[in-house]
C-alpha cells in the first residue's frame, strides 16, 4: 500500500521527544513554559478565589501606570478607528457620482424620447409578396455626457484627500507602527503571546517614534518574561526601554522586570542592584514591598 | 477543507475517546508515571510540573507538524493546560504519550478553527526562533524533520492535517474521516495528493541542500 511504503520511506518522521521539527528548549525555557501551564491549570482548581477587581493574581499597577496604559489604549484605538473608517470625502464623492450617473442616464433617456420620430399609428401593410418589410434598424443615439457627472469626477480628482486612505492589510504591505501596536495589543488580549511579541518587535523596526518604541520594548519584554520563558530576551527589552527613557512612565515596571529577569537567569547581584534602584527611585511604587522582601532574601 | 470551517469533534471528547488516536498496543503503565498522574489529578503542582516537562517536547513537535508560523508556544500552553485539566480521564490501558497526542491534535484543530483569518495572516511568516537554532543542531534526524516540516508548510491545511494524522500519528483513513467529519474518499484523495506533493518537495529540498 502506498501509505505503508511512505511510512517505510521515512518521508514524515515519527513523533518522539527528540528535537525536531521544533528546536530544543533550554532547561530554563522548558521550566518557564511548564510552570506557566501549571499555574494556569492550578488557577482553575477548587479553592481559588474568583477574579475580582482586587489586587492579584496579576501584579498591581500604580495609578500613573493605569492612567498611562489607558491613555495608550485610547490613542491606539483612535488611530485604528481612524484608519479603518472610510474617509468622508470619498463617501461624499461616491454618493455624488451615483446620483449624477442616475441623473445623466435619465437625462439621456429623456432626450432620446424627445428626438425620436413619432411612431406611426398604422402597422406596415404586407407587400405584394405577402411578406413584411425588413425592419429598419435605427442606430442607438450616443448618450450625451452628463456634465454634472464630469464635474463631480473633476471635483473628486482635484480635491486632495483630507485623510489618508484606508491601508490595505495584505501580507506584502508594511503596516504603520501604531497599527502594528494595535494588532499586537489585540493578539495579546487573545493570549496569543508569541504572535503579539513578534508584532511588538516588528513595530520597533518600522520607524516607530521614541514613545512607540518605549511602549513596544516594555510590552515585548513583559511577554517574553511572563509567558514565553525567555528571560534573556526580556532583559534586553527592559534594559533597552530604560536606556531610552530612564525616568519614563514605565520605568518602574522595567526595573522590576530587570530584577525578575536577573532572578530567572540566576544573577543574584544584578537582581539586588535592580531592586535597590527600584526602591531608591520609586519610593511610592506598588512593587515596593515585594522588592524590599526580595532584597532582604538576597542579603 | 479550510481550517476556518468549524471542525466538529465527536462527543464525548474527554474520557475513553482520548485514550489515543491510533490503536496502541496495551502495555503496563510505568508505576512512577502512574503515581505522577494520580498525584497531579489530586492537585499536586509539582507532579503536574514534572508531567508537563515530560510531554513538552513531544507536544511542541506535534503542534509544529500541524501548524506553520510562530504560534507554536501559545498552542503549547493551551494543550498543556488541557492535558492537566483532562488528566483524570486518562485510562491506563493506552500509552500516556498517545493520549497526549490525541489531546494535542484536538486542541490544536479547535484553536485553529477559532482563529480569525485577519489574525492568522501573521502565522504565515517564517519562524525566526526555529531558523536561529538550525545552525546549533544539525543532527541528521533534526535536519530530516526540518525538511519534512518545510514541505508540510507548503500544503493546504486540510491536506497537511490529514497527512500528519495518518503518517505521524498512525491514524487510519476511517479514523481521520470520523475525526474531521469528512467523507472517507475525501480523506483518501487528500492523502494521495498531499503525499505526491511532499515527495516532490522533499526531493527538491534534498537537491537544494549543500
Tab-separated table of C-alpha atoms in Angstrom:
chain	number	residue	atom	x	y	z
A	1	UNK	CA	0.000	0.000	0.000
A	2	UNK	CA	1.223	3.474	-0.840
A	3	UNK	CA	0.923	4.842	2.664
A	4	UNK	CA	2.782	1.892	4.127
A	5	UNK	CA	5.557	2.468	1.633
A	6	UNK	CA	5.676	6.173	2.527
A	7	UNK	CA	5.968	5.323	6.163
A	8	UNK	CA	8.786	2.924	5.461
A	9	UNK	CA	10.462	5.558	3.293
A	10	UNK	CA	10.541	7.808	6.324
A	11	UNK	CA	9.214	10.763	4.377
A	12	UNK	CA	7.481	12.017	7.501
A	13	UNK	CA	9.493	11.212	10.600
A	14	UNK	CA	7.623	9.715	13.519
A	15	UNK	CA	6.832	11.732	16.579
A	16	UNK	CA	9.019	11.426	19.651
A	17	UNK	CA	10.705	13.578	22.246
A	18	UNK	CA	13.851	14.282	20.230
A	19	UNK	CA	14.437	17.778	18.839
A	20	UNK	CA	12.786	18.465	15.530
A	21	UNK	CA	10.894	19.913	13.922
A	22	UNK	CA	10.893	22.313	16.844
A	23	UNK	CA	14.287	23.352	18.180
A	24	UNK	CA	15.198	22.168	21.645
A	25	UNK	CA	14.392	24.337	24.627
A	26	UNK	CA	16.863	25.250	27.299
A	27	UNK	CA	16.081	23.894	30.750
A	28	UNK	CA	15.066	27.376	31.914
A	29	UNK	CA	12.756	27.888	28.938
A	30	UNK	CA	11.109	24.486	29.390
A	31	UNK	CA	10.723	25.155	33.091
A	32	UNK	CA	9.095	28.529	32.484
A	33	UNK	CA	6.629	27.111	29.947
A	34	UNK	CA	5.796	24.202	32.242
A	35	UNK	CA	5.190	26.446	35.244
A	36	UNK	CA	3.109	28.762	33.074
A	37	UNK	CA	0.801	25.882	32.162
A	38	UNK	CA	0.696	24.526	35.700
A	39	UNK	CA	-0.196	27.895	37.180
A	40	UNK	CA	-2.998	28.385	34.654
A	41	UNK	CA	-4.276	24.916	35.427
A	42	UNK	CA	-3.952	25.430	39.167
A	43	UNK	CA	-5.899	28.682	38.926
A	44	UNK	CA	-8.900	26.642	37.859
A	45	UNK	CA	-8.689	24.222	40.742
A	46	UNK	CA	-11.234	24.452	43.569
A	47	UNK	CA	-10.265	26.727	46.389
A	48	UNK	CA	-9.049	29.539	44.169
A	49	UNK	CA	-10.902	32.792	44.656
A	50	UNK	CA	-12.878	34.088	41.688
A	51	UNK	CA	-11.495	37.028	39.777
A	52	UNK	CA	-12.432	40.453	41.046
A	53	UNK	CA	-11.047	43.977	40.967
A	54	UNK	CA	-8.745	43.480	43.929
A	55	UNK	CA	-5.001	43.110	43.624
A	56	UNK	CA	-3.770	39.706	42.422
A	57	UNK	CA	-3.045	37.352	40.891
A	58	UNK	CA	-1.833	39.886	38.288
A	59	UNK	CA	0.762	42.331	39.512
A	60	UNK	CA	-0.700	45.573	40.774
A	61	UNK	CA	-0.399	48.731	38.704
A	62	UNK	CA	0.187	52.163	40.153
A	63	UNK	CA	-2.307	54.911	39.356
A	64	UNK	CA	0.146	56.512	36.962
A	65	UNK	CA	0.689	53.220	35.172
A	66	UNK	CA	-3.023	52.558	34.899
A	67	UNK	CA	-3.601	56.037	33.542
A	68	UNK	CA	-0.725	55.708	31.111
A	69	UNK	CA	-1.915	52.370	29.815
A	70	UNK	CA	-5.471	53.634	29.484
A	71	UNK	CA	-4.291	56.677	27.543
A	72	UNK	CA	-2.173	54.471	25.327
A	73	UNK	CA	-5.140	52.219	24.597
A	74	UNK	CA	-7.292	55.239	23.736
A	75	UNK	CA	-4.643	56.657	21.396
A	76	UNK	CA	-4.135	53.338	19.644
A	77	UNK	CA	-7.852	52.717	19.415
A	78	UNK	CA	-8.406	56.142	17.930
A	79	UNK	CA	-5.659	55.520	15.381
A	80	UNK	CA	-7.149	52.169	14.498
A	81	UNK	CA	-10.665	53.532	14.166
A	82	UNK	CA	-9.455	56.401	12.006
A	83	UNK	CA	-7.544	54.093	9.715
A	84	UNK	CA	-10.459	51.678	9.425
A	85	UNK	CA	-13.076	54.341	8.630
A	86	UNK	CA	-13.882	55.266	5.011
A	87	UNK	CA	-12.787	58.890	4.562
A	88	UNK	CA	-15.774	61.274	4.456
A	89	UNK	CA	-14.612	62.901	1.184
A	90	UNK	CA	-14.571	59.513	-0.513
A	91	UNK	CA	-18.060	58.681	0.725
A	92	UNK	CA	-19.388	62.059	-0.456
A	93	UNK	CA	-17.725	61.720	-3.864
A	94	UNK	CA	-19.078	58.194	-4.322
A	95	UNK	CA	-22.613	59.303	-3.408
A	96	UNK	CA	-22.421	62.269	-5.792
A	97	UNK	CA	-21.144	60.002	-8.533
A	98	UNK	CA	-24.037	57.592	-8.126
A	99	UNK	CA	-26.676	60.368	-8.022
A	100	UNK	CA	-25.199	62.101	-11.042
A	101	UNK	CA	-24.910	58.918	-13.038
A	102	UNK	CA	-28.587	58.219	-12.450
A	103	UNK	CA	-29.440	61.805	-13.448
A	104	UNK	CA	-27.309	61.521	-16.588
A	105	UNK	CA	-28.941	58.315	-17.710
A	106	UNK	CA	-32.400	59.770	-17.052
A	107	UNK	CA	-31.483	62.928	-18.979
A	108	UNK	CA	-30.222	60.913	-21.922
A	109	UNK	CA	-33.330	58.763	-21.951
A	110	UNK	CA	-35.496	61.884	-21.903
A	111	UNK	CA	-33.582	63.439	-24.826
A	112	UNK	CA	-33.820	60.222	-26.763
A	113	UNK	CA	-37.527	60.101	-26.235
A	114	UNK	CA	-37.868	63.771	-27.378
A	115	UNK	CA	-35.734	63.331	-30.521
A	116	UNK	CA	-37.352	60.101	-31.636
A	117	UNK	CA	-39.708	60.334	-34.714
A	118	UNK	CA	-43.346	59.854	-33.984
A	119	UNK	CA	-44.411	56.292	-34.044
A	120	UNK	CA	-46.747	55.580	-36.990
A	121	UNK	CA	-50.154	54.684	-35.886
A	122	UNK	CA	-50.761	52.097	-38.569
A	123	UNK	CA	-48.849	48.845	-38.744
A	124	UNK	CA	-46.970	48.212	-42.014
A	125	UNK	CA	-49.038	46.531	-44.648
A	126	UNK	CA	-47.857	43.305	-46.101
A	127	UNK	CA	-46.211	43.649	-49.512
A	128	UNK	CA	-47.490	42.115	-52.609
A	129	UNK	CA	-45.364	39.118	-51.987
A	130	UNK	CA	-47.110	38.754	-48.708
A	131	UNK	CA	-44.026	39.473	-46.664
A	132	UNK	CA	-43.472	42.152	-44.144
A	133	UNK	CA	-40.678	44.614	-44.979
A	134	UNK	CA	-37.479	44.118	-43.138
A	135	UNK	CA	-37.424	46.251	-40.010
A	136	UNK	CA	-35.213	49.298	-40.226
A	137	UNK	CA	-32.555	49.246	-37.620
A	138	UNK	CA	-32.180	52.621	-36.010
A	139	UNK	CA	-28.709	53.068	-34.622
A	140	UNK	CA	-28.891	53.893	-30.940
A	141	UNK	CA	-28.054	57.519	-30.349
A	142	UNK	CA	-24.925	58.238	-28.368
A	143	UNK	CA	-25.788	59.001	-24.817
A	144	UNK	CA	-24.637	62.548	-24.156
A	145	UNK	CA	-22.096	63.052	-21.462
A	146	UNK	CA	-23.727	64.375	-18.379
A	147	UNK	CA	-21.644	67.400	-17.480
A	148	UNK	CA	-22.662	67.235	-13.902
A	149	UNK	CA	-21.058	63.788	-13.612
A	150	UNK	CA	-17.861	65.082	-15.107
A	151	UNK	CA	-17.883	67.952	-12.685
A	152	UNK	CA	-18.280	65.615	-9.796
A	153	UNK	CA	-15.402	63.483	-11.047
A	154	UNK	CA	-13.252	66.543	-11.555
A	155	UNK	CA	-14.070	67.700	-8.081
A	156	UNK	CA	-13.154	64.347	-6.653
A	157	UNK	CA	-9.862	64.279	-8.546
A	158	UNK	CA	-8.974	67.866	-7.885
A	159	UNK	CA	-9.657	67.787	-4.208
A	160	UNK	CA	-6.716	66.393	-2.267
A	161	UNK	CA	-7.681	63.729	0.209
A	162	UNK	CA	-8.246	65.181	3.614
A	163	UNK	CA	-7.301	61.938	5.315
A	164	UNK	CA	-5.127	59.005	4.265
A	165	UNK	CA	-6.869	56.167	2.503
A	166	UNK	CA	-7.653	53.043	4.433
A	167	UNK	CA	-4.499	50.945	4.498
A	168	UNK	CA	-4.578	47.563	2.866
A	169	UNK	CA	-3.957	44.661	5.161
A	170	UNK	CA	-2.349	42.137	2.893
A	171	UNK	CA	0.818	40.320	3.736
A	172	UNK	CA	3.034	42.381	1.495
A	173	UNK	CA	2.330	45.841	2.802
A	174	UNK	CA	4.169	47.203	5.794
A	175	UNK	CA	1.855	48.402	8.483
A	176	UNK	CA	2.414	51.630	10.334
A	177	UNK	CA	3.846	51.344	13.858
A	178	UNK	CA	0.589	52.348	15.517
A	179	UNK	CA	-1.276	49.713	13.518
A	180	UNK	CA	1.256	47.078	14.436
A	181	UNK	CA	0.943	48.055	18.084
A	182	UNK	CA	-2.837	47.898	17.858
A	183	UNK	CA	-2.665	44.449	16.282
A	184	UNK	CA	-0.161	43.350	18.895
A	185	UNK	CA	-2.468	44.539	21.663
A	186	UNK	CA	-5.340	42.611	20.099
A	187	UNK	CA	-3.249	39.467	19.897
A	188	UNK	CA	-2.144	39.974	23.474
A	189	UNK	CA	-5.753	40.237	24.571
A	190	UNK	CA	-6.336	36.897	22.855
A	191	UNK	CA	-3.408	35.467	24.837
A	192	UNK	CA	-1.504	34.814	21.623
A	193	UNK	CA	1.747	35.727	23.237
A	194	UNK	CA	4.225	34.702	20.553
A	195	UNK	CA	2.416	36.479	17.762
A	196	UNK	CA	1.894	39.570	19.915
A	197	UNK	CA	5.527	39.663	20.945
A	198	UNK	CA	6.605	39.341	17.366
A	199	UNK	CA	4.478	42.283	16.312
A	200	UNK	CA	5.812	44.434	19.130
A	201	UNK	CA	9.279	43.663	17.813
A	202	UNK	CA	8.206	44.417	14.263
A	203	UNK	CA	6.897	47.768	15.437
A	204	UNK	CA	10.387	48.603	16.677
A	205	UNK	CA	11.787	48.307	13.181
A	206	UNK	CA	9.178	50.302	11.280
A	207	UNK	CA	10.149	53.872	12.006
A	208	UNK	CA	8.333	53.987	15.304
A	209	UNK	CA	8.848	57.138	17.321
A	210	UNK	CA	10.505	57.077	20.728
A	211	UNK	CA	7.244	56.762	22.625
A	212	UNK	CA	6.078	53.850	20.486
A	213	UNK	CA	9.456	52.124	20.771
A	214	UNK	CA	9.388	52.573	24.517
A	215	UNK	CA	5.946	51.009	24.873
A	216	UNK	CA	6.792	48.197	22.435
A	217	UNK	CA	10.026	47.354	24.257
A	218	UNK	CA	8.335	47.045	27.633
A	219	UNK	CA	5.367	45.120	26.263
A	220	UNK	CA	7.581	42.714	24.350
A	221	UNK	CA	9.846	42.176	27.345
A	222	UNK	CA	6.881	41.585	29.600
A	223	UNK	CA	5.516	38.866	27.314
A	224	UNK	CA	8.918	37.266	26.936
A	225	UNK	CA	9.376	37.121	30.678
A	226	UNK	CA	5.936	36.188	31.868
A	227	UNK	CA	4.624	33.969	29.101
A	228	UNK	CA	7.327	32.770	26.776
A	229	UNK	CA	10.036	31.811	29.244
A	230	UNK	CA	12.710	33.965	27.591
A	231	UNK	CA	14.309	35.916	30.431
A	232	UNK	CA	17.441	36.803	28.473
A	233	UNK	CA	15.460	38.354	25.648
A	234	UNK	CA	13.163	40.057	28.122
A	235	UNK	CA	16.143	41.526	29.946
A	236	UNK	CA	17.422	43.082	26.730
A	237	UNK	CA	13.991	44.639	26.147
A	238	UNK	CA	13.682	46.098	29.637
A	239	UNK	CA	17.225	47.441	29.520
A	240	UNK	CA	16.559	48.972	26.114
A	241	UNK	CA	13.460	50.702	27.460
A	242	UNK	CA	15.371	52.026	30.460
A	243	UNK	CA	18.150	53.295	28.220
A	244	UNK	CA	15.581	55.037	26.038
A	245	UNK	CA	13.703	56.639	28.933
A	246	UNK	CA	15.370	56.206	32.305
A	247	UNK	CA	12.547	58.099	34.026
A	248	UNK	CA	9.688	57.134	31.729
A	249	UNK	CA	6.176	56.226	32.746
A	250	UNK	CA	7.001	52.537	32.609
A	251	UNK	CA	10.415	52.661	34.276
A	252	UNK	CA	9.024	51.076	37.442
A	253	UNK	CA	7.771	48.108	35.514
A	254	UNK	CA	11.009	47.941	33.541
A	255	UNK	CA	13.150	47.992	36.682
A	256	UNK	CA	11.092	45.331	38.376
A	257	UNK	CA	11.215	43.351	35.150
A	258	UNK	CA	15.004	43.605	35.089
A	259	UNK	CA	15.120	42.248	38.620
A	260	UNK	CA	12.841	39.348	37.703
A	261	UNK	CA	14.881	38.543	34.610
A	262	UNK	CA	18.105	38.547	36.591
A	263	UNK	CA	16.481	36.274	39.123
A	264	UNK	CA	15.392	33.869	36.379
A	265	UNK	CA	18.907	33.930	34.986
A	266	UNK	CA	20.447	33.282	38.393
A	267	UNK	CA	22.291	36.636	38.640
A	268	UNK	CA	21.704	37.474	42.282
A	269	UNK	CA	23.942	40.535	42.411
A	270	UNK	CA	22.395	42.104	39.353
A	271	UNK	CA	18.940	41.309	40.706
A	272	UNK	CA	19.754	43.011	44.000
A	273	UNK	CA	21.093	46.086	42.222
A	274	UNK	CA	17.923	46.373	40.144
A	275	UNK	CA	15.763	46.048	43.247
A	276	UNK	CA	17.783	48.703	45.059
A	277	UNK	CA	17.445	51.052	42.136
A	278	UNK	CA	13.702	50.483	42.086
A	279	UNK	CA	13.423	51.136	45.827
A	280	UNK	CA	15.548	54.273	45.612
A	281	UNK	CA	13.974	55.803	42.539
A	282	UNK	CA	10.354	54.816	43.118
A	283	UNK	CA	9.620	55.012	46.833
A	284	UNK	CA	5.885	55.010	46.160
A	285	UNK	CA	5.986	52.039	43.821
A	286	UNK	CA	3.329	49.406	44.097
A	287	UNK	CA	6.141	46.863	43.925
A	288	UNK	CA	7.992	48.407	46.843
A	289	UNK	CA	7.005	45.783	49.410
A	290	UNK	CA	7.795	42.917	47.086
A	291	UNK	CA	11.107	44.499	46.154
A	292	UNK	CA	12.081	45.012	49.807
A	293	UNK	CA	11.159	41.456	50.712
A	294	UNK	CA	13.173	40.023	47.874
A	295	UNK	CA	16.143	42.259	48.662
A	296	UNK	CA	16.058	41.034	52.241
A	297	UNK	CA	16.106	37.447	50.996
A	298	UNK	CA	19.102	38.199	48.844
A	299	UNK	CA	21.129	39.748	51.673
B	1	UNK	CA	-11.085	21.968	3.590
B	2	UNK	CA	-10.067	25.181	5.191
B	3	UNK	CA	-9.462	25.194	8.888
B	4	UNK	CA	-11.819	28.131	9.037
B	5	UNK	CA	-14.523	25.548	8.840
B	6	UNK	CA	-15.582	24.543	12.294
B	7	UNK	CA	-14.349	21.070	12.951
B	8	UNK	CA	-16.968	19.080	14.714
B	9	UNK	CA	-15.467	16.586	17.080
B	10	UNK	CA	-17.403	13.567	18.046
B	11	UNK	CA	-18.662	13.552	21.599
B	12	UNK	CA	-17.694	12.572	24.143
B	13	UNK	CA	-14.406	14.354	23.734
B	14	UNK	CA	-12.924	13.577	27.078
B	15	UNK	CA	-12.957	10.130	28.626
B	16	UNK	CA	-12.260	6.997	26.665
B	17	UNK	CA	-12.033	8.587	23.234
B	18	UNK	CA	-8.964	10.489	24.267
B	19	UNK	CA	-7.150	7.311	25.109
B	20	UNK	CA	-5.176	7.627	21.897
B	21	UNK	CA	-5.724	8.383	18.240
B	22	UNK	CA	-4.403	5.141	16.900
B	23	UNK	CA	-4.769	1.677	18.309
B	24	UNK	CA	-1.881	1.265	20.645
B	25	UNK	CA	-0.518	-1.983	21.980
B	26	UNK	CA	-1.540	-2.347	25.550
B	27	UNK	CA	1.433	-2.151	27.800
B	28	UNK	CA	1.730	-1.707	31.503
B	29	UNK	CA	1.980	1.895	32.563
B	30	UNK	CA	5.213	2.808	34.266
B	31	UNK	CA	4.370	2.818	38.002
B	32	UNK	CA	6.300	6.045	38.531
B	33	UNK	CA	4.350	7.726	35.741
B	34	UNK	CA	1.094	6.398	37.130
B	35	UNK	CA	1.962	7.785	40.549
B	36	UNK	CA	2.759	11.150	38.987
B	37	UNK	CA	-0.558	11.201	37.154
B	38	UNK	CA	-2.501	10.294	40.258
B	39	UNK	CA	-0.723	12.959	42.274
B	40	UNK	CA	-1.372	15.571	39.602
B	41	UNK	CA	-5.047	14.611	39.426
B	42	UNK	CA	-5.165	15.124	43.187
B	43	UNK	CA	-3.833	18.670	42.690
B	44	UNK	CA	-0.109	18.229	43.296
B	45	UNK	CA	1.507	21.025	41.279
B	46	UNK	CA	4.996	19.505	41.462
B	47	UNK	CA	3.731	16.293	39.903
B	48	UNK	CA	1.853	18.298	37.301
B	49	UNK	CA	5.010	20.233	36.529
B	50	UNK	CA	7.007	17.023	36.111
B	51	UNK	CA	4.357	15.593	33.791
B	52	UNK	CA	4.290	18.725	31.691
B	53	UNK	CA	8.055	18.717	31.360
B	54	UNK	CA	7.890	15.102	30.258
B	55	UNK	CA	5.489	15.713	27.380
B	56	UNK	CA	6.575	19.233	26.443
B	57	UNK	CA	8.999	18.384	23.576
B	58	UNK	CA	6.558	15.944	22.047
B	59	UNK	CA	3.671	18.382	22.224
B	60	UNK	CA	5.700	21.170	20.619
B	61	UNK	CA	6.866	18.888	17.820
B	62	UNK	CA	3.357	17.661	17.183
B	63	UNK	CA	1.940	21.188	17.038
B	64	UNK	CA	4.683	22.272	14.667
B	65	UNK	CA	3.751	19.422	12.365
B	66	UNK	CA	0.192	20.725	12.346
B	67	UNK	CA	0.697	24.486	12.046
B	68	UNK	CA	3.071	26.960	10.476
B	69	UNK	CA	4.103	30.247	11.972
B	70	UNK	CA	5.215	31.276	15.373
B	71	UNK	CA	2.159	30.396	17.416
B	72	UNK	CA	3.573	27.062	18.493
B	73	UNK	CA	4.343	28.115	22.039
B	74	UNK	CA	0.897	29.647	22.514
B	75	UNK	CA	-0.757	26.483	21.248
B	76	UNK	CA	1.554	24.501	23.504
B	77	UNK	CA	0.309	26.379	26.546
B	78	UNK	CA	-3.300	25.651	25.636
B	79	UNK	CA	-2.581	21.982	25.056
B	80	UNK	CA	-0.666	21.577	28.298
B	81	UNK	CA	-3.406	23.201	30.337
B	82	UNK	CA	-5.970	20.945	28.650
B	83	UNK	CA	-3.820	17.878	29.317
B	84	UNK	CA	-3.749	18.751	33.003
B	85	UNK	CA	-7.465	19.509	33.105
B	86	UNK	CA	-8.379	16.183	31.492
B	87	UNK	CA	-5.793	14.085	33.208
B	88	UNK	CA	-8.491	12.419	35.269
B	89	UNK	CA	-9.986	10.933	32.111
B	90	UNK	CA	-6.795	9.126	31.113
B	91	UNK	CA	-7.153	5.367	31.316
B	92	UNK	CA	-4.044	3.353	31.896
B	93	UNK	CA	-4.876	0.837	29.132
B	94	UNK	CA	-3.241	3.008	26.467
B	95	UNK	CA	0.064	4.781	26.248
B	96	UNK	CA	0.177	8.121	28.001
B	97	UNK	CA	2.011	9.726	25.068
B	98	UNK	CA	-0.672	8.565	22.636
B	99	UNK	CA	-3.337	10.062	24.856
B	100	UNK	CA	-1.413	13.337	24.925
B	101	UNK	CA	-1.140	13.204	21.124
B	102	UNK	CA	-4.911	12.920	20.903
B	103	UNK	CA	-5.439	15.916	23.174
B	104	UNK	CA	-2.832	17.881	21.241
B	105	UNK	CA	-4.495	17.146	17.929
B	106	UNK	CA	-7.978	18.101	19.064
B	107	UNK	CA	-6.993	21.234	20.928
B	108	UNK	CA	-4.831	22.406	18.032
B	109	UNK	CA	-7.506	21.859	15.401
B	110	UNK	CA	-10.139	23.502	17.541
B	111	UNK	CA	-7.959	26.500	18.269
B	112	UNK	CA	-7.044	26.849	14.600
B	113	UNK	CA	-10.692	26.881	13.624
B	114	UNK	CA	-11.326	29.742	16.020
B	115	UNK	CA	-8.591	31.994	14.732
B	116	UNK	CA	-9.849	34.781	12.564
B	117	UNK	CA	-8.415	34.970	9.084
B	118	UNK	CA	-7.161	38.506	9.530
B	119	UNK	CA	-5.138	37.449	12.527
B	120	UNK	CA	-3.928	34.205	11.022
B	121	UNK	CA	-2.080	36.069	8.323
B	122	UNK	CA	0.677	36.683	10.833
B	123	UNK	CA	1.240	32.957	11.023
B	124	UNK	CA	2.497	32.731	7.503
B	125	UNK	CA	5.866	34.210	8.244
B	126	UNK	CA	8.899	32.070	8.926
B	127	UNK	CA	9.641	31.055	12.443
B	128	UNK	CA	12.672	33.048	13.474
B	129	UNK	CA	13.414	31.053	16.602
B	130	UNK	CA	13.304	27.891	14.549
B	131	UNK	CA	15.730	29.249	11.990
B	132	UNK	CA	18.024	30.586	14.673
B	133	UNK	CA	18.505	27.169	16.180
B	134	UNK	CA	19.250	25.428	12.923
B	135	UNK	CA	22.906	26.188	12.986
B	136	UNK	CA	23.165	24.813	16.508
B	137	UNK	CA	21.561	21.486	15.842
B	138	UNK	CA	22.464	19.773	12.648
B	139	UNK	CA	21.893	16.149	13.536
B	140	UNK	CA	20.604	14.156	10.536
B	141	UNK	CA	17.352	13.429	12.334
B	142	UNK	CA	16.780	17.082	13.083
B	143	UNK	CA	17.573	18.065	9.510
B	144	UNK	CA	15.164	15.418	8.207
B	145	UNK	CA	12.378	16.744	10.385
B	146	UNK	CA	13.117	20.290	9.437
B	147	UNK	CA	12.831	19.324	5.779
B	148	UNK	CA	9.621	17.442	6.422
B	149	UNK	CA	8.002	20.370	8.135
B	150	UNK	CA	9.243	22.756	5.446
B	151	UNK	CA	7.425	20.577	2.917
B	152	UNK	CA	4.321	20.435	5.107
B	153	UNK	CA	4.313	24.215	5.284
B	154	UNK	CA	3.651	24.285	1.536
B	155	UNK	CA	0.461	22.235	1.787
B	156	UNK	CA	-3.077	23.475	2.339
B	157	UNK	CA	-4.170	22.958	5.941
B	158	UNK	CA	-6.660	20.222	5.140
B	159	UNK	CA	-4.083	18.100	3.326
B	160	UNK	CA	-1.478	18.812	5.926
B	161	UNK	CA	-3.679	17.708	8.791
B	162	UNK	CA	-4.736	14.527	7.044
B	163	UNK	CA	-1.119	13.713	6.292
B	164	UNK	CA	0.074	14.297	9.847
B	165	UNK	CA	-2.803	12.330	11.321
B	166	UNK	CA	-2.116	9.385	9.047
B	167	UNK	CA	1.652	9.293	8.749
B	168	UNK	CA	2.785	10.776	12.038
B	169	UNK	CA	0.031	9.691	14.394
B	170	UNK	CA	-0.747	6.457	12.567
B	171	UNK	CA	-4.497	7.035	12.369
B	172	UNK	CA	-6.436	5.059	9.774
B	173	UNK	CA	-8.323	6.791	6.987
B	174	UNK	CA	-11.593	5.904	8.660
B	175	UNK	CA	-10.477	7.392	11.955
B	176	UNK	CA	-9.368	10.606	10.252
B	177	UNK	CA	-12.651	10.837	8.360
B	178	UNK	CA	-14.558	10.440	11.578
B	179	UNK	CA	-12.360	12.891	13.440
B	180	UNK	CA	-12.710	15.599	10.806
B	181	UNK	CA	-16.316	14.762	9.929
B	182	UNK	CA	-15.290	14.356	6.296
B	183	UNK	CA	-16.040	11.571	3.789
B	184	UNK	CA	-13.535	8.736	3.667
B	185	UNK	CA	-12.926	9.210	-0.040
B	186	UNK	CA	-12.119	12.864	0.508
B	187	UNK	CA	-9.512	11.899	3.066
B	188	UNK	CA	-8.018	9.328	0.706
B	189	UNK	CA	-7.839	11.919	-2.014
B	190	UNK	CA	-6.198	14.462	0.267
B	191	UNK	CA	-3.643	11.914	1.366
B	192	UNK	CA	-2.857	10.915	-2.195
B	193	UNK	CA	-2.437	14.481	-3.433
B	194	UNK	CA	-0.546	15.623	-0.357
B	195	UNK	CA	1.870	12.730	-0.399
B	196	UNK	CA	2.676	13.368	-4.033
B	197	UNK	CA	3.415	16.996	-3.247
B	198	UNK	CA	5.510	16.146	-0.212
B	199	UNK	CA	7.589	13.671	-2.200
B	200	UNK	CA	8.255	16.280	-4.847
B	201	UNK	CA	9.012	18.991	-2.306
B	202	UNK	CA	11.321	16.793	-0.275
B	203	UNK	CA	13.141	15.796	-3.413
B	204	UNK	CA	13.631	19.444	-4.293
B	205	UNK	CA	14.774	20.288	-0.770
B	206	UNK	CA	17.310	17.464	-0.809
B	207	UNK	CA	18.699	18.726	-4.086
B	208	UNK	CA	18.979	22.246	-2.682
B	209	UNK	CA	20.829	21.044	0.413
B	210	UNK	CA	24.615	21.528	0.323
